[in-house]
Short mmCIF file of C-alpha atoms (C1' of nucleotides) and ligand atoms in Angstrom, two decimals:
data_model
loop_
_atom_site.label_atom_id
_atom_site.label_comp_id
_atom_site.label_asym_id
_atom_site.label_seq_id
_atom_site.Cartn_x
_atom_site.Cartn_y
_atom_site.Cartn_z
CA MET A 1 -44.09 -24.04 13.37
CA GLN A 2 -46.34 -26.88 14.29
CA ILE A 3 -46.85 -29.89 12.13
CA GLY A 4 -50.15 -28.83 10.60
CA ILE A 5 -48.68 -25.59 9.32
CA VAL A 6 -45.75 -27.38 7.75
CA ALA A 7 -48.09 -29.90 6.19
CA LYS A 8 -50.17 -27.19 4.62
CA LYS A 9 -47.09 -25.31 3.47
CA ILE A 10 -45.72 -28.11 1.40
CA GLY A 11 -48.82 -30.08 0.63
CA LEU A 12 -48.34 -33.21 2.63
CA SER A 13 -50.56 -34.76 5.25
CA VAL A 14 -49.65 -34.55 8.90
CA ASP A 15 -49.61 -38.32 8.93
CA ALA A 16 -47.13 -38.43 6.09
CA ILE A 17 -44.76 -36.14 7.94
CA ARG A 18 -44.92 -38.24 11.06
CA PHE A 19 -44.40 -41.28 8.85
CA TYR A 20 -41.23 -39.77 7.43
CA GLU A 21 -39.97 -39.09 10.90
CA ARG A 22 -40.63 -42.65 12.00
CA ASN A 23 -38.73 -43.82 8.95
CA ALA A 24 -35.72 -41.65 9.49
CA LEU A 25 -36.26 -39.33 6.55
CA LEU A 26 -36.87 -36.30 8.69
CA PRO A 27 -34.94 -35.61 11.91
CA ARG A 28 -36.88 -35.65 15.13
CA PRO A 29 -37.72 -32.03 15.90
CA PRO A 30 -37.73 -30.43 19.35
CA ARG A 31 -41.02 -30.47 21.23
CA THR A 32 -43.00 -28.07 23.33
CA ARG A 33 -43.44 -28.96 26.99
CA GLY A 34 -46.70 -30.54 26.00
CA GLY A 35 -45.06 -32.71 23.37
CA PHE A 36 -45.97 -30.83 20.17
CA ARG A 37 -43.38 -31.00 17.41
CA GLN A 38 -41.73 -27.68 16.57
CA TYR A 39 -40.35 -27.40 13.09
CA ALA A 40 -37.89 -24.93 11.60
CA GLU A 41 -37.42 -23.78 8.02
CA THR A 42 -34.72 -26.37 7.40
CA ASP A 43 -37.28 -29.08 8.00
CA VAL A 44 -39.54 -27.55 5.41
CA GLU A 45 -36.62 -27.58 3.01
CA THR A 46 -35.91 -31.20 3.74
CA LEU A 47 -39.50 -32.08 3.07
CA ALA A 48 -39.43 -30.12 -0.15
CA PHE A 49 -36.33 -32.04 -1.14
CA ILE A 50 -38.08 -35.31 -0.40
CA ARG A 51 -41.01 -34.36 -2.59
CA ARG A 52 -38.71 -33.23 -5.31
CA VAL A 53 -36.69 -36.39 -5.64
CA GLN A 54 -39.77 -38.46 -5.11
CA GLY A 55 -41.00 -36.73 -8.21
CA LEU A 56 -37.90 -38.03 -9.91
CA GLY A 57 -39.03 -41.53 -9.14
CA PHE A 58 -36.92 -42.30 -6.10
CA LYS A 59 -38.47 -44.38 -3.39
CA LEU A 60 -38.21 -43.47 0.24
CA SER A 61 -35.45 -45.96 0.96
CA GLU A 62 -33.41 -44.43 -1.82
CA ILE A 63 -34.21 -40.95 -0.65
CA ARG A 64 -32.74 -41.82 2.70
CA GLY A 65 -29.44 -42.35 0.91
CA LEU A 66 -29.75 -39.06 -0.91
CA LEU A 67 -30.43 -37.27 2.34
CA ASN A 68 -27.17 -38.58 3.75
CA LEU A 69 -25.37 -37.29 0.70
CA ARG A 70 -27.09 -34.01 1.30
CA GLY A 71 -25.48 -33.88 4.72
CA ASN A 72 -21.98 -34.16 3.26
CA ARG A 73 -20.10 -31.06 2.26
CA LEU A 74 -17.51 -32.55 -0.04
CA GLN A 75 -18.05 -33.32 -3.70
CA PRO A 76 -21.37 -35.10 -3.55
CA CYS A 77 -21.89 -34.90 -7.29
CA ALA A 78 -20.34 -38.21 -8.20
CA PRO A 79 -22.66 -40.41 -6.13
CA VAL A 80 -25.63 -38.27 -7.05
CA ARG A 81 -24.85 -38.73 -10.70
CA ARG A 82 -24.54 -42.46 -10.26
CA ARG A 83 -27.95 -42.62 -8.68
CA LEU A 84 -29.51 -40.47 -11.31
CA GLN A 85 -28.01 -42.64 -14.00
CA GLU A 86 -29.33 -45.80 -12.41
CA LYS A 87 -32.75 -44.29 -12.07
CA LEU A 88 -32.66 -43.17 -15.66
CA SER A 89 -31.93 -46.65 -16.89
CA ASP A 90 -34.70 -48.06 -14.72
CA VAL A 91 -37.05 -45.61 -16.32
CA GLN A 92 -35.83 -46.51 -19.76
CA GLN A 93 -36.40 -50.16 -19.12
CA LYS A 94 -39.90 -49.45 -17.93
CA LEU A 95 -40.50 -47.35 -21.00
CA ALA A 96 -39.38 -50.17 -23.24
CA SER A 97 -41.64 -52.68 -21.61
CA LEU A 98 -44.59 -50.30 -21.70
CA HIS A 99 -43.96 -49.67 -25.36
CA ASN A 100 -44.13 -53.40 -25.96
CA LEU A 101 -47.33 -53.55 -24.02
CA GLU A 102 -48.76 -50.75 -26.09
CA ARG A 103 -47.88 -52.59 -29.26
CA ASP A 104 -49.51 -55.78 -27.99
CA LEU A 105 -52.67 -53.97 -27.03
CA ARG A 106 -52.93 -52.35 -30.42
CA LEU A 107 -52.44 -55.70 -32.03
CA ALA A 108 -55.12 -57.23 -29.88
CA LEU A 109 -57.50 -54.44 -30.76
CA ARG A 110 -56.88 -54.89 -34.45
CA HIS A 111 -57.57 -58.60 -34.13
CA CYS A 112 -60.73 -58.06 -32.20
CA ASN A 113 -61.83 -55.45 -34.66
CA ARG A 114 -61.42 -57.75 -37.60
CA GLU A 115 -63.41 -60.45 -35.94
CA MET A 116 -66.15 -58.02 -35.07
CA ARG A 117 -66.59 -56.99 -38.67
CA LYS A 118 -67.06 -60.60 -39.56
CA ARG A 119 -69.74 -60.67 -36.86
CA SER A 120 -68.15 -63.77 -35.53
CA ALA A 121 -69.31 -64.86 -32.13
CA HIS A 122 -65.79 -66.01 -31.50
CA CYS A 123 -63.76 -63.15 -30.08
CA PRO A 124 -60.13 -63.85 -30.75
CA ILE A 125 -58.92 -62.20 -27.59
CA LEU A 126 -60.98 -64.51 -25.49
CA ARG A 127 -60.44 -67.65 -27.53
CA GLU A 128 -57.11 -67.76 -29.19
CA ARG A 129 -54.37 -69.95 -27.98
CA ASN A 130 -51.41 -67.82 -28.92
CA PRO A 131 -52.81 -64.42 -29.46
CA SER A 132 -51.10 -61.13 -29.97
CA LYS A 133 -47.62 -61.93 -28.73
CA PRO A 134 -45.66 -63.36 -31.64
CA GLU A 135 -42.72 -64.50 -29.47
CA GLY A 136 -40.47 -63.31 -32.24
CA ALA A 137 -38.64 -60.26 -31.04
CA LYS A 138 -36.09 -60.43 -28.32
CA MET B 18 -54.35 -83.93 -13.69
CA GLN B 19 -53.17 -82.88 -10.31
CA ILE B 20 -52.18 -79.38 -9.48
CA GLY B 21 -48.43 -79.81 -9.75
CA ILE B 22 -48.71 -81.08 -13.29
CA VAL B 23 -50.86 -78.17 -14.32
CA ALA B 24 -48.47 -75.80 -12.66
CA LYS B 25 -45.54 -77.21 -14.57
CA LYS B 26 -47.50 -77.22 -17.81
CA ILE B 27 -48.18 -73.54 -17.81
CA GLY B 28 -45.38 -72.23 -15.69
CA LEU B 29 -47.17 -71.07 -12.59
CA SER B 30 -46.58 -72.06 -9.01
CA VAL B 31 -48.95 -74.39 -7.25
CA ASP B 32 -49.57 -71.64 -4.77
CA ALA B 33 -50.53 -69.23 -7.51
CA ILE B 34 -53.11 -71.64 -8.86
CA ARG B 35 -54.65 -72.14 -5.46
CA PHE B 36 -54.58 -68.37 -5.03
CA TYR B 37 -56.54 -67.93 -8.26
CA GLU B 38 -59.10 -70.42 -7.06
CA ARG B 39 -59.52 -68.62 -3.76
CA ASN B 40 -60.02 -65.41 -5.69
CA ALA B 41 -62.61 -66.77 -8.07
CA LEU B 42 -60.48 -66.71 -11.19
CA LEU B 43 -60.45 -70.45 -11.59
CA PRO B 44 -63.48 -72.64 -10.85
CA ARG B 45 -63.20 -75.07 -7.99
CA PRO B 46 -62.27 -78.40 -9.53
CA PRO B 47 -63.55 -81.81 -8.42
CA ARG B 48 -61.48 -83.61 -5.82
CA THR B 49 -60.28 -87.13 -5.26
CA ARG B 50 -61.56 -88.94 -2.20
CA GLY B 51 -58.44 -87.78 -0.44
CA GLY B 52 -59.11 -84.15 -1.33
CA PHE B 53 -56.66 -83.64 -4.17
CA ARG B 54 -57.76 -81.25 -6.89
CA GLN B 55 -58.38 -82.82 -10.28
CA TYR B 56 -58.03 -80.52 -13.24
CA ALA B 57 -59.17 -80.92 -16.82
CA GLU B 58 -57.83 -79.38 -20.02
CA THR B 59 -60.31 -76.52 -19.84
CA ASP B 60 -58.71 -75.42 -16.62
CA VAL B 61 -55.34 -75.32 -18.28
CA GLU B 62 -56.87 -73.17 -20.98
CA THR B 63 -58.35 -70.83 -18.45
CA LEU B 64 -55.00 -70.46 -16.76
CA ALA B 65 -53.35 -69.82 -20.09
CA PHE B 66 -55.93 -67.14 -20.77
CA ILE B 67 -55.19 -65.56 -17.43
CA ARG B 68 -51.48 -65.42 -18.16
CA ARG B 69 -52.16 -64.06 -21.58
CA VAL B 70 -54.27 -61.11 -20.58
CA GLN B 71 -52.09 -60.53 -17.55
CA GLY B 72 -49.36 -60.04 -20.11
CA LEU B 73 -51.57 -57.35 -21.62
CA GLY B 74 -51.46 -55.52 -18.34
CA PHE B 75 -54.79 -56.50 -16.87
CA LYS B 76 -54.93 -57.02 -13.15
CA LEU B 77 -56.61 -59.98 -11.57
CA SER B 78 -59.75 -58.06 -10.68
CA GLU B 79 -60.10 -57.01 -14.29
CA ILE B 80 -59.36 -60.49 -15.50
CA ARG B 81 -62.28 -61.70 -13.46
CA GLY B 82 -64.48 -59.53 -15.64
CA LEU B 83 -62.90 -60.84 -18.82
CA LEU B 84 -63.47 -64.38 -17.67
CA ASN B 85 -67.16 -63.67 -17.32
CA LEU B 86 -67.21 -62.30 -20.83
CA ARG B 87 -65.45 -65.44 -21.90
CA GLY B 88 -68.36 -67.45 -20.55
CA ASN B 89 -70.82 -65.63 -22.79
CA ARG B 90 -71.51 -66.89 -26.26
CA LEU B 91 -72.98 -63.78 -27.82
CA GLN B 92 -71.01 -60.96 -29.34
CA PRO B 93 -68.44 -60.39 -26.67
CA CYS B 94 -66.29 -58.23 -28.91
CA ALA B 95 -67.81 -54.91 -27.95
CA PRO B 96 -67.04 -55.10 -24.23
CA VAL B 97 -63.66 -56.65 -24.91
CA ARG B 98 -62.80 -53.79 -27.20
CA ARG B 99 -63.87 -51.29 -24.61
CA ARG B 100 -61.60 -52.85 -22.04
CA LEU B 101 -58.69 -53.03 -24.42
CA GLN B 102 -59.17 -49.39 -25.30
CA GLU B 103 -59.25 -48.37 -21.67
CA LYS B 104 -56.14 -50.34 -20.98
CA LEU B 105 -54.44 -48.82 -23.95
CA SER B 106 -55.13 -45.33 -22.74
CA ASP B 107 -53.90 -46.22 -19.26
CA VAL B 108 -50.71 -47.42 -20.83
CA GLN B 109 -50.41 -44.30 -22.89
CA GLN B 110 -50.83 -42.13 -19.85
CA LYS B 111 -48.17 -44.07 -18.03
CA LEU B 112 -45.92 -43.73 -21.03
CA ALA B 113 -46.41 -40.00 -21.07
CA SER B 114 -45.58 -39.62 -17.43
CA LEU B 115 -42.54 -41.84 -17.73
CA HIS B 116 -41.36 -39.80 -20.65
CA ASN B 117 -41.64 -36.70 -18.52
CA LEU B 118 -39.73 -38.42 -15.80
CA GLU B 119 -37.04 -39.36 -18.27
CA ARG B 120 -36.77 -35.78 -19.39
CA ASP B 121 -36.52 -34.55 -15.81
CA LEU B 122 -33.83 -37.06 -14.98
CA ARG B 123 -31.80 -36.07 -18.01
CA LEU B 124 -32.17 -32.45 -17.05
CA ALA B 125 -31.05 -33.17 -13.52
CA LEU B 126 -28.04 -35.04 -14.81
CA ARG B 127 -27.07 -32.19 -17.06
CA HIS B 128 -27.33 -29.77 -14.16
CA CYS B 129 -25.29 -31.95 -11.90
CA ASN B 130 -22.73 -32.42 -14.61
CA ARG B 131 -22.28 -28.74 -15.13
CA GLU B 132 -21.78 -28.15 -11.46
CA MET B 133 -19.29 -30.95 -11.26
CA ARG B 134 -17.11 -29.43 -13.95
CA LYS B 135 -17.02 -26.26 -11.95
CA ARG B 136 -15.85 -28.40 -9.03
CA SER B 137 -18.43 -26.71 -6.93
CA ALA B 138 -19.10 -28.35 -3.64
CA HIS B 139 -22.70 -27.34 -4.06
CA CYS B 140 -24.56 -30.04 -5.93
CA PRO B 141 -27.61 -28.50 -7.53
CA ILE B 142 -29.72 -31.62 -7.22
CA LEU B 143 -29.28 -31.64 -3.50
CA ARG B 144 -29.53 -27.90 -2.95
CA GLU B 145 -31.76 -26.22 -5.42
CA ARG B 146 -35.12 -24.96 -4.50
CA ASN B 147 -36.89 -25.46 -7.78
CA PRO B 148 -34.80 -27.89 -9.66
CA SER B 149 -35.44 -29.61 -12.92
CA LYS B 150 -39.19 -29.36 -13.14
CA PRO B 151 -40.11 -26.08 -14.81
CA GLU B 152 -43.84 -26.40 -13.96
CA GLY B 153 -44.50 -25.16 -17.45
CA ALA B 154 -46.09 -27.98 -19.39
CA LYS B 155 -49.47 -29.29 -18.61
"C1'" DG C 8 -62.75 -21.85 32.84
"C1'" DT C 9 -64.19 -23.69 28.96
"C1'" DA C 10 -64.74 -24.17 24.03
"C1'" DC C 11 -62.45 -25.55 20.03
"C1'" DA C 12 -58.94 -26.63 16.96
"C1'" DC C 13 -55.07 -28.91 17.02
"C1'" DC C 14 -51.73 -32.42 18.50
"C1'" DC C 15 -49.98 -36.97 20.64
"C1'" DT C 16 -49.19 -42.38 20.43
"C1'" DG C 17 -49.66 -47.00 18.88
"C1'" DG C 18 -51.56 -49.98 15.96
"C1'" DA C 19 -54.61 -51.54 12.28
"C1'" DG C 20 -55.74 -51.40 7.37
"C1'" DG C 21 -55.27 -51.22 2.31
"C1'" DA C 22 -54.14 -52.36 -2.51
"C1'" DT C 23 -51.45 -56.03 -5.38
"C1'" DA C 24 -50.10 -60.64 -6.42
"C1'" DG C 25 -48.65 -63.75 -4.75
"C1'" DT C 26 -44.85 -66.71 -1.49
"C1'" DC C 27 -43.80 -69.41 2.39
"C1'" DT C 28 -44.66 -72.15 6.45
"C1'" DA C 29 -46.18 -75.82 9.62
"C1'" DG C 30 -48.30 -79.76 10.46
"C1'" DA C 31 -50.89 -83.18 8.64
"C1'" DG C 32 -52.80 -86.26 5.01
"C1'" DT C 33 -52.60 -88.93 0.30
"C1'" DC C 34 -51.03 -91.54 -3.67
"C1'" DA C 35 -48.25 -94.70 -6.16
"C1'" DA C 36 -44.78 -97.81 -6.32
"C1'" DC C 37 -42.08 -101.51 -4.45
"C1'" DG D 6 -46.42 -101.62 4.79
"C1'" DT D 7 -43.15 -98.40 4.02
"C1'" DT D 8 -40.90 -94.92 1.39
"C1'" DG D 9 -40.96 -90.63 -1.06
"C1'" DA D 10 -43.08 -87.24 -3.69
"C1'" DC D 11 -46.92 -84.86 -3.72
"C1'" DT D 12 -50.95 -82.43 -1.72
"C1'" DC D 13 -54.07 -80.28 1.81
"C1'" DT D 14 -55.41 -76.04 5.00
"C1'" DA D 15 -55.09 -71.68 7.32
"C1'" DG D 16 -52.66 -68.04 8.13
"C1'" DA D 17 -48.54 -65.14 8.29
"C1'" DC D 18 -45.46 -62.57 5.43
"C1'" DT D 19 -43.32 -59.66 1.42
"C1'" DA D 20 -42.89 -54.66 -0.42
"C1'" DT D 21 -44.55 -49.66 -0.76
"C1'" DC D 22 -46.42 -45.48 1.10
"C1'" DC D 23 -48.97 -44.02 3.46
"C1'" DT D 24 -54.23 -43.35 5.77
"C1'" DC D 25 -57.34 -43.84 9.45
"C1'" DC D 26 -58.61 -44.73 14.11
"C1'" DA D 27 -59.38 -44.43 19.20
"C1'" DG D 28 -58.54 -42.40 23.26
"C1'" DG D 29 -56.49 -38.94 25.28
"C1'" DG D 30 -53.61 -34.34 25.96
"C1'" DT D 31 -52.45 -29.23 24.59
"C1'" DG D 32 -52.74 -24.37 23.31
"C1'" DT D 33 -55.09 -20.24 22.97
"C1'" DA D 34 -58.89 -17.19 22.73
"C1'" DC D 35 -62.91 -15.39 24.83
ZN1 ZN E 5 -24.29 -32.66 -8.45
ZN1 ZN E 6 -56.84 -63.79 -34.34
ZN1 ZN E 7 -63.29 -59.54 -30.09
ZN1 ZN E 8 -28.85 -25.57 -11.23
#
DNA sequence: GTACACCCTGGAGGATAGTCTAGAGTCAAC
DNA sequence: GTTGACTCTAGACTATCCTCCAGGGTGTAC
């Protein structure tokens, strides 16, 4: 299979595939005499794996580690679980901080709303010193 | 006030302040004969505003827009509200996708767990074709 | 044998929000 | 007039995940 076929098959760009190769995520495939890359099904599977765990929020550097694990035969579950756990707590932290942000934005909107009803030319979002973040909760 | 004082006052680096100036977030202040920037209180307020709305998740390019609004005297609430609303729905979208991610990670962990109890050498995260993402929900 | 789609390499670019550096100048105090 | 802390500029660098480009070669069908 040449690179364009593989790209179409799994929905990546040709450039992305070459990028993965350069960055040691995909093994260097054999070439034709003319230098064209020749891929096998296992490469397609590897790329599918990459997409899959990328969808779980892993970055490419982390995926490199997972790919090594994937090479091992013996009991890879423990390290995989560790990584999944870490990623899960990252995500939970991000969720918490986004929830805070959501709260602050709602607060700001309420403020702004109130001021608008008063037809004040002073918009509290733009003017206030210490606006929607009460500094209270830790 | 010279730049280092301002920086300390509001907790930014000197470099960040100069960066904001280069990127038209902070007006160019007057200089001493020797070329040192001389800031006034209004500049400190502007920087505080920048930090504040940055804390609401606005990026610098968006903050530039807010700063223009801040210059206006007349009824700025409407456009401010629009921007806050937009930002809020961005945040909500991000929240939704992070929640999905969280679900997928939990699912993957459960899978991996199950396989581990069976002491299978085949870790489902590493091997499965169509793993934790059921493609069902839109 | 030539048209045409496809592939090759290396390197630049891009969005974000700054940080860090070198090499030189300035300000205040003593 | 010298020390020491501060400031100036321009430009390179960080991280992430690619995309886009030029300038050239390849593969296959007609
Ligand atoms: Zn497992
Ligand atoms: Zn208010
Ligand atoms: Zn308002
Ligand atoms: Zn399974």
